[in-house]
Amino acid sequence: MRISVLNGPNLNLLGDREPEVYGRVSLAEVEAATRERARALGVECAWTQTNHEGELVEAIQGLRQSTDGALINAAAFTHTSLAVRDAVLAVRVPFVEVHLSNIFAREPERRRSLLADVAVGVVAGFGADSYRLGLEGLVAYLASRRGR
Ligand code: DQA
């Protein structure tokens, strides 16, 4: 099984950026922990981060050829980008939306996700652990679909 993890803008600054909201773990550390869990689950894991909306759209378009499922933290584009929503609708690759913070407990403009209703599920609020929980949920979902 192959999965891809796509990270949107400013997530490259994790660890430094608003640590009271996002914690002190860097994106490289989140990546290492996610890869380790993926390895234990026997899953191949590709990892991307971009600050650019068009690059995120292209990465999503590329999922069709390369992956069984995805974890997507589209960061601020979650709340704003119809282009990102259109891309996930176009490729029809199952994905779990992940956020470090609980977006539903934050400012009103962050409580709306343009992706949640087309995701397999949403994991938000567990800090870096959201990625591991999202990975486990996604892998279980994909495995159960294969078994059908
Ligand atoms: C985030 C939440 C978004 O609202 C924010 O713009 C981010 C990070 C999170 O992981 O908690 O950049 O996606």
XYZ file of N, CA, C and O and ligand atoms in Angstrom:
605
model
N 0.849 -1.194 0.000
C 0.000 0.000 0.000
C 0.890 1.252 0.000
O 1.906 1.280 0.677
N 0.472 2.232 -0.797
C 1.263 3.479 -0.849
C 0.383 4.656 -0.426
O -0.739 4.799 -0.924
N 0.909 5.467 0.461
C 0.161 6.668 0.828
C 1.064 7.902 0.669
O 2.291 7.799 0.681
N 0.426 9.051 0.480
C 1.158 10.317 0.351
C 0.677 11.277 1.422
O -0.516 11.297 1.740
N 1.606 12.045 1.942
C 1.263 13.077 2.922
C 1.566 14.430 2.298
O 2.708 14.688 1.891
N 0.545 15.266 2.189
C 0.704 16.585 1.573
C 0.496 17.658 2.638
O -0.517 17.643 3.350
N 1.444 18.572 2.701
C 1.404 19.642 3.695
C 1.407 20.992 3.007
O 2.221 21.244 2.103
N 0.547 21.873 3.465
C 0.414 23.185 2.841
C 1.257 24.270 3.502
O 2.225 23.979 4.208
N 0.872 25.527 3.285
C 1.723 26.676 3.603
C 2.002 26.852 5.091
O 1.132 26.614 5.935
N 3.235 27.273 5.338
C 3.739 27.612 6.677
C 4.010 26.406 7.575
O 4.528 26.567 8.674
N 3.678 25.224 7.093
C 3.952 24.047 7.925
C 5.445 23.753 7.963
O 5.920 23.062 8.871
N 6.209 24.311 7.013
C 7.672 24.200 7.085
C 8.216 24.919 8.325
O 9.343 24.659 8.736
N 7.412 25.801 8.927
C 7.879 26.557 10.101
C 7.468 25.916 11.429
O 7.679 26.498 12.492
N 6.876 24.733 11.355
C 6.449 24.065 12.595
C 7.608 23.948 13.572
O 8.736 23.655 13.178
N 7.263 24.119 14.840
C 8.314 24.082 15.865
C 8.641 25.490 16.318
O 8.712 25.765 17.513
N 8.782 26.409 15.339
C 9.075 27.827 15.607
C 7.803 28.648 15.629
O 7.699 29.647 16.309
N 6.868 28.225 14.808
C 5.692 29.018 14.500
C 4.622 28.822 15.567
O 4.173 27.696 15.785
N 4.205 29.912 16.207
C 3.109 29.855 17.203
C 3.126 28.538 17.993
O 2.159 27.771 17.940
N 4.195 28.295 18.751
C 4.290 26.997 19.432
C 3.140 26.733 20.409
O 2.785 25.577 20.663
N 2.522 27.821 20.902
C 1.391 27.630 21.831
C 0.187 27.019 21.109
O -0.670 26.397 21.726
N 0.145 27.185 19.789
C -0.962 26.609 18.998
C -0.536 25.275 18.380
O -1.290 24.295 18.402
N 0.692 25.236 17.826
C 1.083 24.082 17.001
C 2.118 23.176 17.669
O 2.481 22.145 17.107
N 2.614 23.577 18.838
C 3.594 22.743 19.520
C 5.019 23.039 19.068
O 5.259 23.913 18.226
N 5.965 22.305 19.635
C 7.394 22.583 19.394
C 8.051 21.541 18.488
O 9.259 21.531 18.312
N 7.244 20.681 17.933
C 7.791 19.624 17.073
C 7.947 20.171 15.659
O 7.042 20.820 15.137
N 9.091 19.922 15.035
C 9.315 20.417 13.664
C 8.626 19.493 12.656
O 8.286 18.340 12.965
N 8.464 20.013 11.434
C 7.831 19.188 10.400
C 8.705 17.966 10.088
O 8.183 16.881 9.824
N 10.033 18.157 10.156
C 10.923 17.008 9.910
C 10.693 15.918 10.957
O 10.726 14.715 10.645
N 10.426 16.328 12.180
C 10.158 15.330 13.241
C 8.796 14.652 13.026
O 8.658 13.448 13.247
N 7.810 15.442 12.586
C 6.500 14.839 12.279
C 6.671 13.833 11.141
O 6.120 12.724 11.171
N 7.464 14.229 10.152
C 7.703 13.326 9.012
C 8.367 12.030 9.488
O 7.948 10.926 9.101
N 9.395 12.159 10.325
C 10.121 10.962 10.786
C 9.173 10.034 11.554
O 9.182 8.806 11.340
N 8.341 10.613 12.434
C 7.424 9.787 13.228
C 6.379 9.126 12.321
O 6.016 7.953 12.515
N 5.913 9.864 11.324
C 4.894 9.310 10.417
C 5.496 8.187 9.576
O 4.889 7.133 9.382
N 6.722 8.414 9.096
C 7.386 7.370 8.292
C 7.623 6.112 9.112
O 7.500 4.989 8.616
N 8.009 6.318 10.380
C 8.274 5.158 11.250
C 6.992 4.340 11.444
O 7.004 3.108 11.341
N 5.882 5.041 11.690
C 4.609 4.330 11.879
C 4.192 3.639 10.580
O 3.693 2.518 10.594
N 4.418 4.333 9.460
C 4.062 3.756 8.156
C 4.865 2.466 7.940
O 4.319 1.449 7.504
N 6.163 2.529 8.245
C 7.023 1.343 8.067
C 6.479 0.189 8.905
O 6.366 -0.943 8.430
N 6.110 0.489 10.151
C 5.584 -0.570 11.041
C 4.290 -1.166 10.479
O 3.995 -2.340 10.688
N 3.536 -0.348 9.764
C 2.274 -0.829 9.181
C 2.488 -1.451 7.793
O 1.541 -1.903 7.156
N 3.735 -1.410 7.318
C 4.043 -1.978 6.001
C 3.550 -1.123 4.849
O 3.190 -1.627 3.785
N 3.549 0.186 5.069
C 3.008 1.118 4.081
C 4.132 2.020 3.559
O 4.941 2.519 4.341
N 4.185 2.206 2.246
C 5.136 3.174 1.663
C 4.583 4.571 1.832
O 3.383 4.787 1.640
N 5.469 5.516 2.121
C 4.997 6.861 2.463
C 5.781 7.915 1.681
O 7.003 7.970 1.772
N 5.073 8.746 0.909
C 5.703 9.883 0.228
C 5.318 11.155 0.985
O 4.205 11.247 1.514
N 6.209 12.124 1.011
C 6.004 13.314 1.866
C 6.283 14.578 1.072
O 7.326 14.672 0.407
N 5.388 15.550 1.132
C 5.566 16.819 0.405
C 5.113 17.987 1.275
O 4.121 17.847 2.001
N 5.817 19.093 1.173
C 5.323 20.351 1.754
C 5.511 21.452 0.723
O 6.529 21.525 0.037
N 4.494 22.315 0.600
C 4.637 23.474 -0.286
C 3.917 24.672 0.304
O 2.907 24.524 1.001
N 4.457 25.844 -0.009
C 3.795 27.090 0.414
C 2.905 27.648 -0.683
O 2.308 28.714 -0.509
N 2.816 26.955 -1.826
C 2.156 27.519 -3.012
C 0.889 26.736 -3.368
O 0.921 25.512 -3.510
N -0.183 27.456 -3.565
C -1.470 26.816 -3.843
C -1.414 25.955 -5.107
O -1.893 24.823 -5.133
N -0.821 26.513 -6.182
C -0.750 25.770 -7.445
C 0.063 24.490 -7.302
O -0.273 23.461 -7.897
N 1.131 24.555 -6.506
C 1.945 23.332 -6.304
C 1.163 22.289 -5.515
O 1.289 21.090 -5.773
N 0.346 22.762 -4.574
C -0.473 21.803 -3.824
C -1.501 21.167 -4.766
O -1.719 19.951 -4.728
N -2.112 21.977 -5.625
C -3.060 21.455 -6.613
C -2.364 20.413 -7.499
O -2.907 19.320 -7.740
N -1.151 20.720 -7.962
C -0.438 19.764 -8.825
C -0.069 18.494 -8.068
O -0.153 17.390 -8.619
N 0.309 18.646 -6.814
C 0.628 17.447 -6.010
C -0.624 16.585 -5.857
O -0.559 15.351 -5.940
N -1.773 17.211 -5.660
C -3.027 16.439 -5.532
C -3.349 15.771 -6.874
O -3.709 14.588 -6.926
N -3.179 16.498 -7.958
C -3.436 15.890 -9.277
C -2.551 14.668 -9.499
O -2.969 13.677 -10.092
N -1.313 14.738 -8.986
C -0.362 13.640 -9.172
C -0.697 12.401 -8.351
O -0.160 11.318 -8.594
N -1.607 12.544 -7.374
C -1.921 11.407 -6.501
C -2.532 10.258 -7.276
O -2.380 9.102 -6.922
N -3.243 10.588 -8.335
C -3.978 9.554 -9.067
C -3.036 8.436 -9.546
O -3.377 7.271 -9.504
N -1.852 8.843 -9.992
C -0.898 7.843 -10.509
C -0.119 7.170 -9.378
O 0.376 6.067 -9.533
N 0.031 7.879 -8.256
C 1.104 7.469 -7.357
C 0.665 6.858 -6.041
O 1.517 6.423 -5.276
N -0.627 6.831 -5.731
C -0.942 6.534 -4.339
C -2.288 5.831 -4.158
O -3.169 5.934 -5.017
N -2.420 5.135 -3.030
C -3.713 4.533 -2.688
C -4.569 5.479 -1.859
O -5.792 5.366 -1.847
N -3.907 6.360 -1.126
C -4.649 7.275 -0.266
C -3.716 8.357 0.228
O -2.498 8.260 0.083
N -4.283 9.401 0.833
C -3.453 10.533 1.245
C -3.892 11.072 2.601
O -5.054 10.952 2.996
N -2.903 11.661 3.282
C -3.184 12.529 4.429
C -2.946 13.930 3.916
O -1.885 14.197 3.320
N -3.884 14.827 4.115
C -3.710 16.190 3.623
C -3.906 17.177 4.763
O -4.970 17.218 5.384
N -2.848 17.946 5.045
C -2.978 19.128 5.895
C -2.778 20.318 4.963
O -1.646 20.720 4.694
N -3.878 20.842 4.450
C -3.790 21.940 3.482
C -3.573 23.277 4.183
O -3.539 24.323 3.522
N -3.425 23.243 5.514
C -3.164 24.455 6.310
C -4.202 25.531 5.957
O -5.387 25.221 5.856
N -3.780 26.772 5.740
C -4.761 27.848 5.514
C -5.609 27.612 4.266
O -6.763 28.064 4.205
N -5.081 26.871 3.291
C -5.870 26.615 2.069
C -7.114 25.761 2.359
O -8.055 25.750 1.574
N -7.090 25.063 3.488
C -8.274 24.300 3.926
C -9.514 25.188 3.941
O -10.617 24.751 3.615
N -9.290 26.429 4.373
C -10.421 27.323 4.636
C -10.746 28.225 3.453
O -11.755 28.911 3.465
N -9.866 28.244 2.454
C -10.004 29.273 1.407
C -10.025 28.741 -0.017
O -10.475 29.451 -0.913
N -9.478 27.541 -0.237
C -9.121 27.210 -1.620
C -10.130 26.281 -2.313
O -10.116 25.055 -2.113
N -10.934 26.885 -3.191
C -11.794 26.050 -4.032
C -10.956 25.239 -5.009
O -11.366 24.160 -5.438
N -9.787 25.756 -5.365
C -8.913 25.023 -6.293
C -8.433 23.716 -5.664
O -8.391 22.672 -6.332
N -8.103 23.752 -4.377
C -7.684 22.523 -3.688
C -8.880 21.576 -3.563
O -8.766 20.374 -3.810
N -10.035 22.105 -3.230
C -11.240 21.256 -3.165
C -11.515 20.611 -4.525
O -11.770 19.408 -4.627
N -11.445 21.424 -5.599
C -11.707 20.873 -6.934
C -10.703 19.777 -7.283
O -11.052 18.783 -7.926
N -9.458 19.962 -6.863
C -8.422 18.963 -7.169
C -8.727 17.633 -6.474
O -8.646 16.569 -7.101
N -9.112 17.668 -5.193
C -9.398 16.390 -4.520
C -10.656 15.743 -5.099
O -10.747 14.516 -5.195
N -11.619 16.576 -5.524
C -12.808 16.014 -6.170
C -12.445 15.383 -7.508
O -12.998 14.349 -7.889
N -11.505 15.995 -8.216
C -11.129 15.498 -9.540
C -10.402 14.156 -9.449
O -10.662 13.249 -10.241
N -9.492 14.012 -8.479
C -8.668 12.788 -8.469
C -9.361 11.619 -7.774
O -8.999 10.472 -7.992
N -10.304 11.918 -6.898
C -11.053 10.850 -6.227
C -10.160 9.858 -5.486
O -10.423 8.663 -5.485
N -9.073 10.359 -4.929
C -8.220 9.513 -4.093
C -8.696 9.679 -2.646
O -8.885 10.809 -2.191
N -8.938 8.559 -1.929
C -9.392 8.706 -0.543
C -8.358 9.450 0.297
O -7.160 9.136 0.223
N -8.820 10.403 1.076
C -7.864 11.138 1.912
C -8.458 11.439 3.280
O -9.678 11.528 3.443
N -7.551 11.578 4.247
C -7.918 12.026 5.589
C -7.373 13.434 5.755
O -6.205 13.700 5.454
N -8.224 14.341 6.189
C -7.811 15.719 6.470
C -7.201 15.758 7.865
O -7.822 15.264 8.813
N -6.005 16.299 7.987
C -5.386 16.384 9.317
C -5.016 17.822 9.655
O -4.658 18.609 8.766
N -5.117 18.128 10.933
C -4.673 19.420 11.470
C -4.061 19.189 12.832
O -4.591 18.383 13.623
N -2.993 19.923 13.106
C -2.415 19.851 14.449
C -3.361 20.444 15.481
O -3.569 19.889 16.557
N -3.925 21.604 15.144
C -4.821 22.295 16.075
C -6.263 21.846 15.828
O -6.584 21.328 14.749
N -7.108 22.096 16.816
C -8.535 21.808 16.644
C -9.164 23.015 15.943
O -9.560 23.985 16.602
N -9.248 22.940 14.632
C -9.733 24.103 13.858
C -11.163 24.483 14.253
O -11.555 25.632 14.083
N -11.910 23.536 14.802
C -13.313 23.810 15.150
C -13.435 24.591 16.460
O -14.520 25.044 16.817
N -12.305 24.745 17.166
C -12.304 25.508 18.414
C -11.550 26.823 18.237
O -11.170 27.455 19.226
N -11.331 27.234 16.984
C -10.531 28.435 16.731
C -11.402 29.553 16.139
O -12.608 29.548 16.300
N -10.783 30.522 15.482
C -11.547 31.660 14.950
C -12.591 31.155 13.949
O -12.369 30.143 13.279
N -13.702 31.889 13.820
C -14.788 31.437 12.943
C -14.310 31.084 11.534
O -14.777 30.092 10.956
N -13.381 31.855 10.990
C -12.956 31.588 9.608
C -12.162 30.288 9.471
O -12.006 29.756 8.371
N -11.659 29.765 10.600
C -10.937 28.475 10.532
C -11.867 27.289 10.781
O -11.484 26.144 10.624
N -13.090 27.578 11.228
C -14.000 26.473 11.578
C -14.615 25.859 10.343
O -15.224 24.798 10.416
N -14.476 26.567 9.219
C -15.038 26.028 7.981
C -13.916 25.354 7.193
O -12.863 25.951 6.957
N -14.140 24.107 6.809
C -13.195 23.411 5.936
C -13.864 23.160 4.595
O -14.999 22.671 4.551
N -13.144 23.464 3.530
C -13.669 23.202 2.181
C -13.370 21.768 1.745
O -13.716 21.372 0.637
N -12.730 21.010 2.624
C -12.321 19.645 2.270
C -13.052 18.573 3.090
O -13.183 17.425 2.638
N -13.505 18.934 4.280
C -13.966 17.927 5.243
C -15.089 17.044 4.688
O -15.112 15.837 4.933
N -16.014 17.638 3.941
C -17.167 16.839 3.504
C -16.821 15.862 2.386
O -17.632 14.988 2.071
N -15.636 15.993 1.820
C -15.231 15.029 0.787
C -14.070 14.145 1.261
O -13.523 13.350 0.493
N -13.699 14.294 2.531
C -12.647 13.458 3.116
C -13.255 12.163 3.652
O -14.448 12.089 3.936
N -12.404 11.137 3.811
C -12.837 9.931 4.523
C -13.127 10.307 5.973
O -14.097 9.837 6.579
N -12.289 11.157 6.538
C -12.462 11.610 7.915
C -11.540 12.769 8.203
O -10.701 13.132 7.357
N -11.689 13.341 9.382
C -10.890 14.501 9.787
C -10.277 14.205 11.155
O -10.987 13.722 12.050
N -8.967 14.470 11.306
C -8.324 14.376 12.614
C -7.735 15.744 12.923
O -6.891 16.248 12.168
N -8.176 16.349 14.013
C -7.727 17.706 14.343
C -7.580 17.852 15.838
O -8.427 17.370 16.599
N -6.504 18.492 16.271
C -6.404 18.868 17.676
C -5.437 18.056 18.502
O -5.266 18.336 19.686
N -4.773 17.077 17.891
C -3.870 16.214 18.656
C -2.397 16.561 18.428
O -1.517 15.739 18.676
N -2.131 17.765 17.931
C -0.755 18.155 17.663
C -0.150 17.226 16.624
O -0.853 16.731 15.721
N 1.153 16.956 16.774
C 1.841 16.097 15.808
C 1.196 14.718 15.723
O 1.235 14.061 14.672
N 0.559 14.284 16.799
C -0.083 12.963 16.823
C -1.253 12.864 15.838
O -1.667 11.755 15.488
N -1.787 14.009 15.404
C -2.882 13.970 14.417
C -2.447 13.203 13.165
O -3.261 12.514 12.540
N -1.157 13.327 12.805
C -0.680 12.642 11.599
C -0.690 11.126 11.795
O -1.100 10.377 10.920
N -0.218 10.683 12.969
C -0.198 9.231 13.236
C -1.621 8.677 13.277
O -1.916 7.640 12.678
N -2.501 9.416 13.966
C -3.897 8.956 14.070
C -4.552 8.943 12.692
O -5.296 8.018 12.343
N -4.260 9.968 11.895
C -4.814 10.022 10.540
C -4.290 8.882 9.688
O -5.043 8.250 8.931
N -2.992 8.584 9.823
C -2.386 7.485 9.068
C -3.051 6.152 9.440
O -3.424 5.362 8.564
N -3.205 5.929 10.735
C -3.810 4.664 11.172
C -5.242 4.539 10.649
O -5.651 3.472 10.188
N -5.983 5.638 10.717
C -7.364 5.619 10.212
C -7.411 5.376 8.719
O -8.228 4.584 8.224
N -6.518 6.040 7.993
C -6.501 5.890 6.532
C -6.128 4.460 6.131
O -6.778 3.857 5.260
N -5.105 3.906 6.778
C -4.650 2.557 6.430
C -5.745 1.531 6.744
O -6.021 0.637 5.938
N -6.426 1.693 7.886
C -7.523 0.774 8.225
C -8.644 0.905 7.199
O -9.219 -0.101 6.749
N -8.943 2.119 6.787
C -9.999 2.341 5.792
C -9.629 1.675 4.460
O -10.440 0.963 3.856
N -8.383 1.876 4.017
C -7.961 1.308 2.725
C -7.937 -0.216 2.792
O -8.329 -0.897 1.839
N -7.476 -0.755 3.937
C -7.419 -2.217 4.090
C -8.826 -2.801 4.063
O -9.060 -3.839 3.435
N -9.776 -2.139 4.696
C -11.143 -2.687 4.719
C -11.766 -2.610 3.329
O -12.523 -3.475 2.933
N -11.416 -1.573 2.569
C -11.945 -1.480 1.193
C -11.384 -2.581 0.309
O -12.060 -3.114 -0.555
N -10.094 -2.910 0.544
C -9.462 -3.971 -0.259
C -10.109 -5.316 0.002
O -10.209 -6.144 -0.873
N -10.490 -5.508 1.284
C -11.074 -6.786 1.698
C -12.451 -7.029 1.120
O -12.954 -8.141 1.134
N -13.092 -5.957 0.618
C -14.479 -6.113 0.137
C -14.561 -6.811 -1.196
O -13.704 -6.690 -2.029
C -3.558 23.994 10.488
C -4.759 24.890 10.864
C -4.945 25.989 9.840
O -6.043 26.818 10.205
C -3.712 26.852 9.749
O -3.857 27.818 8.724
C -2.464 26.076 9.567
C -2.297 24.809 10.290
C -3.274 22.949 11.572
O -2.577 21.976 11.255
O -3.700 23.092 12.710
O -1.529 26.532 8.936
O -3.877 23.307 9.289
